[in-house]
Short mmCIF file of C-alpha atoms in Angstrom, two decimals:
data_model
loop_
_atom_site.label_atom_id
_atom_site.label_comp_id
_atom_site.label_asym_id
_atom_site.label_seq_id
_atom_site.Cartn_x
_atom_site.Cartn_y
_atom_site.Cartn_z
CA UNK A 37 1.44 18.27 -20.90
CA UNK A 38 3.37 19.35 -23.85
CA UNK A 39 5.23 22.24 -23.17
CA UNK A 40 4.83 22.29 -19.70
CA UNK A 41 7.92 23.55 -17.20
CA UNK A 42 7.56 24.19 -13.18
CA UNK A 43 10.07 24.44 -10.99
CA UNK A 44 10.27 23.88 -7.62
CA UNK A 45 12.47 25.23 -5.64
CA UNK A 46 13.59 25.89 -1.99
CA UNK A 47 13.08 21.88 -1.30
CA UNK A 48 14.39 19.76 0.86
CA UNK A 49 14.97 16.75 -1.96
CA UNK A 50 14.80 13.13 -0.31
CA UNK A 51 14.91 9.86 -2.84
CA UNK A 52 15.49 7.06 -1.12
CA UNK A 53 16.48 5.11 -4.48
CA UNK A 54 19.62 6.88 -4.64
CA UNK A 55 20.36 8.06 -0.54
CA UNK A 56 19.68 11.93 -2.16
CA UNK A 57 19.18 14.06 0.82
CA UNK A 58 19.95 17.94 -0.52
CA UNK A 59 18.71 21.51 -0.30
CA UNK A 60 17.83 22.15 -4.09
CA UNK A 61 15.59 22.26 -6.95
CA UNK A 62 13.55 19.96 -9.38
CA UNK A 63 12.43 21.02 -12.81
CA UNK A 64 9.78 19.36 -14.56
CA UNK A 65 9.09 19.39 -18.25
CA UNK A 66 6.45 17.79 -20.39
CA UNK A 67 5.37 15.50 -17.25
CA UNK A 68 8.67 14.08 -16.70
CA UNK A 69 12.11 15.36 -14.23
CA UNK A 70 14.31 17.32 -16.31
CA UNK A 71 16.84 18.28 -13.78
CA UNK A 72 17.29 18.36 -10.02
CA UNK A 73 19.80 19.48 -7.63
CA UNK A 74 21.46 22.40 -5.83
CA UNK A 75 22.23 24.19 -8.32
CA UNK A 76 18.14 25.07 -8.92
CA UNK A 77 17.00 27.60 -7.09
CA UNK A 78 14.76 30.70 -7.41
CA UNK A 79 15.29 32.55 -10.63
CA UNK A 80 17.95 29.94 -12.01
CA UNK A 81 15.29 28.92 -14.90
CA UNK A 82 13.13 30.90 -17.15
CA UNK A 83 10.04 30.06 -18.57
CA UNK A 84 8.79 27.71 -15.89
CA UNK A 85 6.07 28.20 -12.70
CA UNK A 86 7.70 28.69 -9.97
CA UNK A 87 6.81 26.55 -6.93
CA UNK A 88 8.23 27.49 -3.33
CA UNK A 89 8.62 24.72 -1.27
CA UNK A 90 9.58 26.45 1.66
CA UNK A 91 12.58 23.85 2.70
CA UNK A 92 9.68 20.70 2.99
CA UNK A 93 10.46 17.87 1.89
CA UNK A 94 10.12 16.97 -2.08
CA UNK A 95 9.99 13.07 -2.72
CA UNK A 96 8.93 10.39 -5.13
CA UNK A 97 5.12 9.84 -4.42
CA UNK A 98 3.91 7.05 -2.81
CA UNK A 99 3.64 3.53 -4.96
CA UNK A 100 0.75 1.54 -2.55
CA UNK A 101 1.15 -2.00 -3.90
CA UNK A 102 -2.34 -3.28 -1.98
CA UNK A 103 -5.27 -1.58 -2.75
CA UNK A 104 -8.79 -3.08 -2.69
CA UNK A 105 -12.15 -1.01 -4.02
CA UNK A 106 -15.73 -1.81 -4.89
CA UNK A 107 -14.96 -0.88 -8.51
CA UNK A 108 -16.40 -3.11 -10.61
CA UNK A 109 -19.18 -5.00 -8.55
CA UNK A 110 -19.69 -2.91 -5.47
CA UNK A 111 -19.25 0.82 -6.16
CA UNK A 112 -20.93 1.68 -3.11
CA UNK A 113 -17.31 0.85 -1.04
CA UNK A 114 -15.43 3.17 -3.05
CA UNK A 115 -14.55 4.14 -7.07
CA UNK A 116 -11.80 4.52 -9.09
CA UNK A 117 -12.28 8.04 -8.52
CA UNK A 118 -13.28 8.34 -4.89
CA UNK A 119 -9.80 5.66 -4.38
CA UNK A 120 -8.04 8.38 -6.46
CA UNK A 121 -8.86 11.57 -4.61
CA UNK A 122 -8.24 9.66 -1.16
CA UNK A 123 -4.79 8.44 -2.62
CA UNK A 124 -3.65 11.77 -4.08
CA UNK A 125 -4.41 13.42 -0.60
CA UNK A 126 -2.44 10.83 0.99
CA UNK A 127 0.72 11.31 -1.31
CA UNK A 128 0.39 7.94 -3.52
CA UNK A 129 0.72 8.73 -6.98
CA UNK A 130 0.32 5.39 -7.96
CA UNK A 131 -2.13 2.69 -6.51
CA UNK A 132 -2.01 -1.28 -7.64
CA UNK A 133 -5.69 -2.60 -7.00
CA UNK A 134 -6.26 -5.92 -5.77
CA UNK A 135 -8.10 -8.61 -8.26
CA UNK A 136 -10.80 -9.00 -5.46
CA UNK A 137 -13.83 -7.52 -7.63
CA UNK A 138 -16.46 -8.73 -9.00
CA UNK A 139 -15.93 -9.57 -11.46
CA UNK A 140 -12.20 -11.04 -10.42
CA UNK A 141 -9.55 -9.71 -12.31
CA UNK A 142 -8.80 -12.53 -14.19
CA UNK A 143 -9.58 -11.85 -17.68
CA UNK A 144 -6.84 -9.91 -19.87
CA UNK A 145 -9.37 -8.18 -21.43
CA UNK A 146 -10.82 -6.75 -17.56
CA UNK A 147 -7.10 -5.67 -17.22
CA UNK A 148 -6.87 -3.73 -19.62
CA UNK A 149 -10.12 -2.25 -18.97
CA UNK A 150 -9.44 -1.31 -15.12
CA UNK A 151 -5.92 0.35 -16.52
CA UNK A 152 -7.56 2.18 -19.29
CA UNK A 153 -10.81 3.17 -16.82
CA UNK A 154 -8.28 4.19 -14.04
CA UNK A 155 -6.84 6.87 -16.69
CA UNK A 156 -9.57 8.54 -17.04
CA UNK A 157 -11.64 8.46 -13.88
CA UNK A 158 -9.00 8.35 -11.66
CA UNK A 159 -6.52 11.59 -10.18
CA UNK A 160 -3.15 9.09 -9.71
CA UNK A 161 -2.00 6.29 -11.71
CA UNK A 162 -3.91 3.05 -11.49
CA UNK A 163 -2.59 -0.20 -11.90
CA UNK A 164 -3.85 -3.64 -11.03
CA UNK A 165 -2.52 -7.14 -10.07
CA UNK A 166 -4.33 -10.15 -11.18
CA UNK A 167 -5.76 -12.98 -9.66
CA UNK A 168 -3.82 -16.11 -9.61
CA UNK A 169 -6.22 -18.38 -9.24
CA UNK A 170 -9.59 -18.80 -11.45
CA UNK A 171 -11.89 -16.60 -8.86
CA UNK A 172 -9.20 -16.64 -6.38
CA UNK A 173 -10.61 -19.86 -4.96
CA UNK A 174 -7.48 -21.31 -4.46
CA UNK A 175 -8.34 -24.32 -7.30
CA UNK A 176 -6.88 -23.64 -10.75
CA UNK A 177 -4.38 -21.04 -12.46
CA UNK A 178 -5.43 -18.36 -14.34
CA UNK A 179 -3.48 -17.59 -17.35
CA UNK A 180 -0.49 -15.81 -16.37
CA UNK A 181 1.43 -15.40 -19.19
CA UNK A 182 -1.45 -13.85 -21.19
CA UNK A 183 -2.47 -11.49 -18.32
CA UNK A 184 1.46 -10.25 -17.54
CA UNK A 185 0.79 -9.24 -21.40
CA UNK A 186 -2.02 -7.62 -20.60
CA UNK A 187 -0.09 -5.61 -18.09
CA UNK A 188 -1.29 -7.24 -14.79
CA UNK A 189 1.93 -6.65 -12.39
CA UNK A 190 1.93 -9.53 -10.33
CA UNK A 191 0.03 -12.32 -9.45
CA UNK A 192 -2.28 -12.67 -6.14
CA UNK A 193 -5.59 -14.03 -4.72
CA UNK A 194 -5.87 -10.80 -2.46
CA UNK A 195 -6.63 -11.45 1.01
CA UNK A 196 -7.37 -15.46 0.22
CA UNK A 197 -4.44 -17.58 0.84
CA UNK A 198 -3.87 -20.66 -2.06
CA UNK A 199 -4.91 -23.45 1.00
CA UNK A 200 -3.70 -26.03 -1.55
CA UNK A 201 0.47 -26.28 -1.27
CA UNK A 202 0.28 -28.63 -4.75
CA UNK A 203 -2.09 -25.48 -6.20
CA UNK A 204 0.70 -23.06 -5.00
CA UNK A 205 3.85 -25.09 -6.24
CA UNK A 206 2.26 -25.28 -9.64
CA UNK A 207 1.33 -21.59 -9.74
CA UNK A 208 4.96 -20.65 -8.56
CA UNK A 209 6.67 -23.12 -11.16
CA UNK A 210 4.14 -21.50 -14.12
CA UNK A 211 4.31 -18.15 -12.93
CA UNK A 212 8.37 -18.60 -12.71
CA UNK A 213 8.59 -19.57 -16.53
CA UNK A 214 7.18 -15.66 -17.18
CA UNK A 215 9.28 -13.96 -14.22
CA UNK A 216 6.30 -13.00 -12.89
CA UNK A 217 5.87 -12.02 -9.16
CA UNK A 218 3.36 -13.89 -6.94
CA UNK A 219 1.97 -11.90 -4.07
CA UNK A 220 0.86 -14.33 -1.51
CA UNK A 221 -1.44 -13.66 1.14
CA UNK A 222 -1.11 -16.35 4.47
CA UNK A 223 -3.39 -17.25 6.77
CA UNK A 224 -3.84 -21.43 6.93
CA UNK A 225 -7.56 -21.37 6.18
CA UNK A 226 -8.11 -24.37 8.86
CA UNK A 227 -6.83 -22.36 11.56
CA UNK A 228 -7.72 -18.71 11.10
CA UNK A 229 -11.34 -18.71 11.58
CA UNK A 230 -11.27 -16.23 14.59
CA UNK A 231 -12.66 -12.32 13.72
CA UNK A 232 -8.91 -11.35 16.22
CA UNK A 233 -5.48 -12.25 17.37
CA UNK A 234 -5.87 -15.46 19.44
CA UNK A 235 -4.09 -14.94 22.88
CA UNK A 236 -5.20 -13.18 26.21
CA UNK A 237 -7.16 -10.41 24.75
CA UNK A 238 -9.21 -12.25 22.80
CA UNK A 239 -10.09 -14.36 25.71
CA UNK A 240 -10.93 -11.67 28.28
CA UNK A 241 -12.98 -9.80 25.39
CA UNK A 242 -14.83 -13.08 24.62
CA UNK A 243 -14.06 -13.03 20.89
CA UNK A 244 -13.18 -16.04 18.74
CA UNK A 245 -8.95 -15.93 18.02
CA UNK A 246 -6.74 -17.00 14.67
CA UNK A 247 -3.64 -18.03 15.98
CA UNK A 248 -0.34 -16.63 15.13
CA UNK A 249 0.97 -19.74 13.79
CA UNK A 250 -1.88 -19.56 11.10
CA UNK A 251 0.19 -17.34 9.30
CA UNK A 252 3.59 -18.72 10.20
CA UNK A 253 2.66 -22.39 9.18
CA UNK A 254 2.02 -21.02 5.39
CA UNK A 255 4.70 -18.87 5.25
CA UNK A 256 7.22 -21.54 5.96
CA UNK A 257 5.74 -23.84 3.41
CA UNK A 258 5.64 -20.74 0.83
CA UNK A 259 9.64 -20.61 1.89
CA UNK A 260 9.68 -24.27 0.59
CA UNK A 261 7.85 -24.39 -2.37
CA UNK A 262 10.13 -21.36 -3.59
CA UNK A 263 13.17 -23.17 -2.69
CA UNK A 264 11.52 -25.78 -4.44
CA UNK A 265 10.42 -23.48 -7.82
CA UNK A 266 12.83 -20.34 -8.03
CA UNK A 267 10.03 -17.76 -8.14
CA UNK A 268 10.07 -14.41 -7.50
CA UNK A 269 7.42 -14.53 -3.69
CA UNK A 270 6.06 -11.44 -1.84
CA UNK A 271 4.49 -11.85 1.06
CA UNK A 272 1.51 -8.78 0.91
CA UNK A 273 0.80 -9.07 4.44
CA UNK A 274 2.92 -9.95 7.76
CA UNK A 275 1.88 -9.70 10.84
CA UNK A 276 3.91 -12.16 13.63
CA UNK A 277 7.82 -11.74 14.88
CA UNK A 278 7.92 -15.91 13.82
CA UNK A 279 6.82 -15.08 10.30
CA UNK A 280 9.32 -12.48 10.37
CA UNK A 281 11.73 -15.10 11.36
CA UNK A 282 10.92 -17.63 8.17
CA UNK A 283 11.51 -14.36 5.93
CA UNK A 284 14.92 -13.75 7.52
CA UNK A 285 15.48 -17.64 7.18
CA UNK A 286 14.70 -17.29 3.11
CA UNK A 287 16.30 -14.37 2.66
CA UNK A 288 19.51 -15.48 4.10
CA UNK A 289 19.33 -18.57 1.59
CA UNK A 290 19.47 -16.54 -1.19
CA UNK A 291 16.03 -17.21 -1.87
CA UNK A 292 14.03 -14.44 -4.21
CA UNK A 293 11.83 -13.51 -1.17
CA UNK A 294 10.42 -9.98 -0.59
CA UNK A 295 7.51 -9.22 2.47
CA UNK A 296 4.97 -6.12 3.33
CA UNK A 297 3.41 -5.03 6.32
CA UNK A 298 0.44 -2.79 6.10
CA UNK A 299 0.50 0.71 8.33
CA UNK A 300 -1.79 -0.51 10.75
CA UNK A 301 0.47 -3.37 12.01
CA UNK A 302 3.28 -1.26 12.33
CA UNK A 303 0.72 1.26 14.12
CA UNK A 304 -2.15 -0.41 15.80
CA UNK A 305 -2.22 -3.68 18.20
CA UNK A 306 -4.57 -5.87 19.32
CA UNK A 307 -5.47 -3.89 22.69
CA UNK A 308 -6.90 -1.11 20.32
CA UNK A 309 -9.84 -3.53 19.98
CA UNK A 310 -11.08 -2.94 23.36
CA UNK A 311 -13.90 -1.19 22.79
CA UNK A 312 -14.98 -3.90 20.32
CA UNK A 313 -14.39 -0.85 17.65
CA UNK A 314 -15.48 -2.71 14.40
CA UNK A 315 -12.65 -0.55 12.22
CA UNK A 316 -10.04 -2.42 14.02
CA UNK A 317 -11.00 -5.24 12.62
CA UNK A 318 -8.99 -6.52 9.36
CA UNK A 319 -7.01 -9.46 7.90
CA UNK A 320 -4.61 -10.91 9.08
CA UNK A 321 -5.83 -9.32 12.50
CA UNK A 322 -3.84 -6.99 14.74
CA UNK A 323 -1.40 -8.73 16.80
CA UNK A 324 0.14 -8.56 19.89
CA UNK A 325 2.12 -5.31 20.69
CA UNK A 326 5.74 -7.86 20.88
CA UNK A 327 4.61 -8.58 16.98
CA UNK A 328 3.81 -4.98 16.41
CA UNK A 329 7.30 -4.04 17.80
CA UNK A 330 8.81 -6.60 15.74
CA UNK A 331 7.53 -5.37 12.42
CA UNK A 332 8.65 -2.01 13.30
CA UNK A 333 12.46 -3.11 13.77
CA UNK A 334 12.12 -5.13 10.53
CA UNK A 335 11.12 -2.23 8.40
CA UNK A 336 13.96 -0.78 10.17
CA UNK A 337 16.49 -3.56 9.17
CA UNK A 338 15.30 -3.94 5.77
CA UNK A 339 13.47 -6.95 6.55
CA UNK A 340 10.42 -5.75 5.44
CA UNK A 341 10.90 -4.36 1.84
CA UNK A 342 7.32 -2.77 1.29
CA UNK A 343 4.44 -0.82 3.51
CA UNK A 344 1.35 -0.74 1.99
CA UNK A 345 -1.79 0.76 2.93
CA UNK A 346 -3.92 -1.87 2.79
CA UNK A 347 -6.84 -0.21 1.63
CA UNK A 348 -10.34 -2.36 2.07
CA UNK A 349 -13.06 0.74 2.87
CA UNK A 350 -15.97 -0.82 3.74
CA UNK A 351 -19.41 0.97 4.31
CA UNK A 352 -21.41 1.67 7.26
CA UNK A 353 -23.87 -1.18 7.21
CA UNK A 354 -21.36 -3.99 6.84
CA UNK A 355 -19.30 -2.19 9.74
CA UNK A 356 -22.49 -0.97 12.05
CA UNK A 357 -22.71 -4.72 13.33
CA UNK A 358 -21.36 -6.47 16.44
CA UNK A 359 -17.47 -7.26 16.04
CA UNK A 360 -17.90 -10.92 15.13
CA UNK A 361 -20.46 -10.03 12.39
CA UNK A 362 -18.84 -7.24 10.78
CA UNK A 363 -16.93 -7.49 7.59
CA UNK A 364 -13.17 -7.27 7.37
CA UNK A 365 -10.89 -3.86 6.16
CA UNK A 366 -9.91 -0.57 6.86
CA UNK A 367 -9.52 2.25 5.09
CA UNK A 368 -5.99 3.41 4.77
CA UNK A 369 -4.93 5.40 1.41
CA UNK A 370 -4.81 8.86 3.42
CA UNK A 371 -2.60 7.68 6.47
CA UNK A 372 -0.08 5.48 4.85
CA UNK A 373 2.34 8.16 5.03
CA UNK A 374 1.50 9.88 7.96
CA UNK A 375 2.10 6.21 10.06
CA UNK A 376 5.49 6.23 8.67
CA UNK A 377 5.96 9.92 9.20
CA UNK A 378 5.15 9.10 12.97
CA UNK A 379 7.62 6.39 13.00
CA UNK A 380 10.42 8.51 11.49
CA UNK A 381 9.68 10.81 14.94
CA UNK A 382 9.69 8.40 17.30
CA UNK A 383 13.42 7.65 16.01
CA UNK A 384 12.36 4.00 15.18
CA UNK A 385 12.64 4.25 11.51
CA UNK A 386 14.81 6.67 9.44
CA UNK A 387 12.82 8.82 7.02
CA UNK A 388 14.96 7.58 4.13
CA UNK A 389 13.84 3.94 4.82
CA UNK A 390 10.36 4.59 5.68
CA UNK A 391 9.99 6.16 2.31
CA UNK A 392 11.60 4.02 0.43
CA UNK A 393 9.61 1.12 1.25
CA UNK A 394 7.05 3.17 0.05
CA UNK A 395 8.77 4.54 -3.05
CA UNK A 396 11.84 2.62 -4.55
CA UNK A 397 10.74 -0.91 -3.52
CA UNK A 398 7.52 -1.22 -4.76
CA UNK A 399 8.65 0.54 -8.13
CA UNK A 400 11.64 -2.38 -7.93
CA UNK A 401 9.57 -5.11 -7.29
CA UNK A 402 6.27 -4.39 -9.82
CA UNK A 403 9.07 -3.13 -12.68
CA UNK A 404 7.69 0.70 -12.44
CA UNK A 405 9.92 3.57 -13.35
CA UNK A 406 8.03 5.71 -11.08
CA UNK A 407 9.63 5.81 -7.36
CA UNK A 408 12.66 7.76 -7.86
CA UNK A 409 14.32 11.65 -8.28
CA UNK A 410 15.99 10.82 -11.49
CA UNK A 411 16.40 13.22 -15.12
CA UNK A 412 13.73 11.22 -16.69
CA UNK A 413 11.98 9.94 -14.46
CA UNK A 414 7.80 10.88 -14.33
CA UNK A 415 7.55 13.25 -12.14
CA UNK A 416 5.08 11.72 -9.65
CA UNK A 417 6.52 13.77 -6.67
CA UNK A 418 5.28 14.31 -2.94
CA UNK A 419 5.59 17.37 -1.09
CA UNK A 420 5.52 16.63 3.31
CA UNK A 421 5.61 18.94 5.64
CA UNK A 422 7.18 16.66 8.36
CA UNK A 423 6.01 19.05 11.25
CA UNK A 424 2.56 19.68 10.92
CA UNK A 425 0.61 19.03 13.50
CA UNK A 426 -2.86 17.68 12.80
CA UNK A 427 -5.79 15.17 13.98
CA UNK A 428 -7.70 12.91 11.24
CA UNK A 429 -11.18 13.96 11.37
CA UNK A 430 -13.24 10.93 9.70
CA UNK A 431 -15.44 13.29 8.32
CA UNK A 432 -12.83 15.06 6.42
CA UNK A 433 -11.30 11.91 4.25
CA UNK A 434 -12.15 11.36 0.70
CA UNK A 435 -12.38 8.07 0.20
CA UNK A 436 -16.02 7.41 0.20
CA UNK A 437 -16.57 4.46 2.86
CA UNK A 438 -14.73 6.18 6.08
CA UNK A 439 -14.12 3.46 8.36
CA UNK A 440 -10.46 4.36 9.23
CA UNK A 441 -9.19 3.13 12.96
CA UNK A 442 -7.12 6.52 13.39
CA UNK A 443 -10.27 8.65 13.90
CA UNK A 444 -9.23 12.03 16.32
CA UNK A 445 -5.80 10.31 16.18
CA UNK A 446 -2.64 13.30 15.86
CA UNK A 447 -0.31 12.90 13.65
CA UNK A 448 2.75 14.58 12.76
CA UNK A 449 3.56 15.47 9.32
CA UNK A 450 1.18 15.43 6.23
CA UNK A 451 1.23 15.45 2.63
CA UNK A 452 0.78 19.07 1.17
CA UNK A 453 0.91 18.97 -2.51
CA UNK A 454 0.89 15.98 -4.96
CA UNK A 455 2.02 15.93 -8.43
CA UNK A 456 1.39 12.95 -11.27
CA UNK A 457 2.99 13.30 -14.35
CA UNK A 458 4.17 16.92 -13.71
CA UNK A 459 0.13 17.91 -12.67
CA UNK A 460 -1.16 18.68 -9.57
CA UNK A 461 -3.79 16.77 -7.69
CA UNK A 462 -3.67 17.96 -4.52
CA UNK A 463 -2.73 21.10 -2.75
CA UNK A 464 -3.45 21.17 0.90
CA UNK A 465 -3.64 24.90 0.60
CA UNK A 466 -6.58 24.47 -1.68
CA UNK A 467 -8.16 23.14 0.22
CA UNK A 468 -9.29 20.03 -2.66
CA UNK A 469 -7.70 17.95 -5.13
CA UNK A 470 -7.11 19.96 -8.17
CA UNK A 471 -8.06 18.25 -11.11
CA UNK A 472 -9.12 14.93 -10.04
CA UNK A 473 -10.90 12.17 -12.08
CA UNK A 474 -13.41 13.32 -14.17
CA UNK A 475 -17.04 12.01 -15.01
#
């Protein structure tokens, strides 16, 4: 990228890290923000493409911090590079995979590997989490210290909660010795055997239930064992007003709690599984629309620090089955922005916030210096039109297993360029991601 200046100009600039929100101009040189502000505009630099962004918005790009794919183990889900082109058409410019693959990421050596792999085959940045416990079975710690080194980001079993609370009090007293974050996923495995939310729907459909309090029953011993500890806890996924309640709980403690909520619970309830629709159905499971609402007004009140996307794609065969047989996951990588685009319409969540728990708080929490408008910063930006009106075809996404629950669902508002490191890898107007991963 040496040598390389563009300019855009005629942009609405948003960055939630700071509260920016200014007509101006962003210059980018050698990959990185040079300047920004109001006094860029059309003409005001030499030297530089020019980029009109006709008064849409111009933001950080999106930092996804749950991301599951096939690659290693089962490429036939999705790739690093299929994952890529789906992510850089949603306006994530950097994706943290989960260490569900298989081989588990587990190994320093498979860290560095995914990174380095991601670099090459991949159109945004890649980065990875690692697993933190031996297969994610829940049994014995990996090496944490060794993997941070590596440059694992934080510490999870994925979408397999750590059943054991002695197993989880020793990971979050060894994982607090390297400051490293554990991202904990909660469902009590004794309780949450049902394929939906347990409650009136699941009874009239005839459908086996996990309870609500599945989740809640974890999270409050999670809330204990960090009291208990001191580490830095994420929860990846919640899903139930009473977890919400424990996090409010911690939080008000002082306790070094953070939580996410994935776009289809602040989107999708458990009524949309009516038609026994086998893309609706993912872990923890859609709740009731009271929880739904609740999660909203969280993300609202700062609650909830992070949205993720969730991304599990899963392909036809293991989704072609009857609802109870069919796997888990959804793909999500190209509507994580548009679901918080459609709450910032309904007036439920401000743009600033939606974005930033999409932007600045993930980039906080993992230690990235992406997520922010700064002189300096990479310039991994976002263009949105907020008011573009358009329906998600399944047909037309990238990522290569399309089971996404929003099929012929309109949206309003879209991503229409994305940048990584001063490049562009996707341009609505073309119609393709430019320069995507390569072979």
């Amino acid at each position: 990228m040496t040598g390389t200046r563009t300019l855009f100009h005629n942009a609405r600039l948003v960055d939630p890290a700071t509260g920016r929100d200014e007509a101006g101009g962003l210059l980018v040189e050698d990959g990185r923000i040079a300047d920004l502000g109001p006094h860029l505009s059309a003409g005001t630099v030499t030297d530089a493409e020019a980029v009109d962004c006709r008064g849409h918005v111009l933001a950080p790009g999106l930092i996804d911090m749950r991301v599951f794919i096939g690659e290693p183990g089962a490429d036939h889900r999705e790739t690093l590079e299929t994952a890529g082109d789906a992510a850089a058409a949603g306006g994530i410019t950097t994706m943290v995979l989960q260490p569900n693959t298989d081989p588990v990421i587990e190994d320093p050596a498979l860290v560095e590997f995914v990174r380095r792999r991601g670099k090459i085959r991949s159109a945004v940045n890649v980065e990875c989490m690692a697993a933190l416990t031996k297969g994610t079975a829940g049994q014995e710690m990996t090496e944490i210290g060794l993997l941070k080194d590596a440059g694992a980001l934080a510490f999870t079993d994925g979408d397999r909660t750590v059943p054991s609370a002695l197993v989880m009090r020793r990971a979050l007293t060894y994982a607090s010795a390297f400051d490293a974050l554990v991202v904990a996923h909660a469902e009590d495995p004794t309780l949450s055997g049902g394929v939906m939310n347990e409650g009136e729907v699941s009874g009239r459909l005839g459908l086996s239930g996990s309870p609500a309090v599945a989740e809640t029953i974890t999270v409050d011993r999670d809330m204990r064992l960090v009291a208990l500890t001191g580490a830095r806890y994420h929860l990846g996924q919640v899903s139930t007003s009473a977890s919400l309640d424990v996090i409010r709980a911690a939080k008000a403690q002082g306790l070094p709690v953070t939580a996410g909520v994935s776009a289809q619970h602040l989107a999708l309830n458990e009524i949309d599984i009516a038609s026994y629709r086998t893309f609706f159905k993912m872990r923890p499971p859609l709740r009731r629309e009271e929880d739904r609402a609740a999660c909203v007004a969280a993300l609202a009140d700062g609650t909830i620090d992070v949205v993720v996307s969730a991304h599990d794609p899963q392909d036809e065969e293991s989704k072609r089955l009857p609802f109870g047989e069919a796997a888990y996951g959804a793909a999500g990588l190209e509507t994580l922005l548009p679901v918080l685009l459609w709450l910032h319409h309904l007036g439920e969540v401000p743009l600033a916030t939606a974005l930033k728990a999409a932007t600045a708080r993930p980039a906080e929490l993992l230690g990235l210096e992406a997520g922010r408008l700064a002189p300096g910063a990479p310039a991994d930006l976002v263009l949105i039109d907020l008011d573009r009106p358009w329906i998600l075809k399944r047909e037309a996404l990238r990522s290569r297993s399309k089971n996404t629950p929003y099929e012929d669902r309109r949206f309003m508002g879209r991503a229409i360029r994305t940048v990584v490191g001063g490049r562009t890898v996707f341009d609505l107007a073309a119609g393709a991601a430019e320069g995507g991963g390569g072979a």
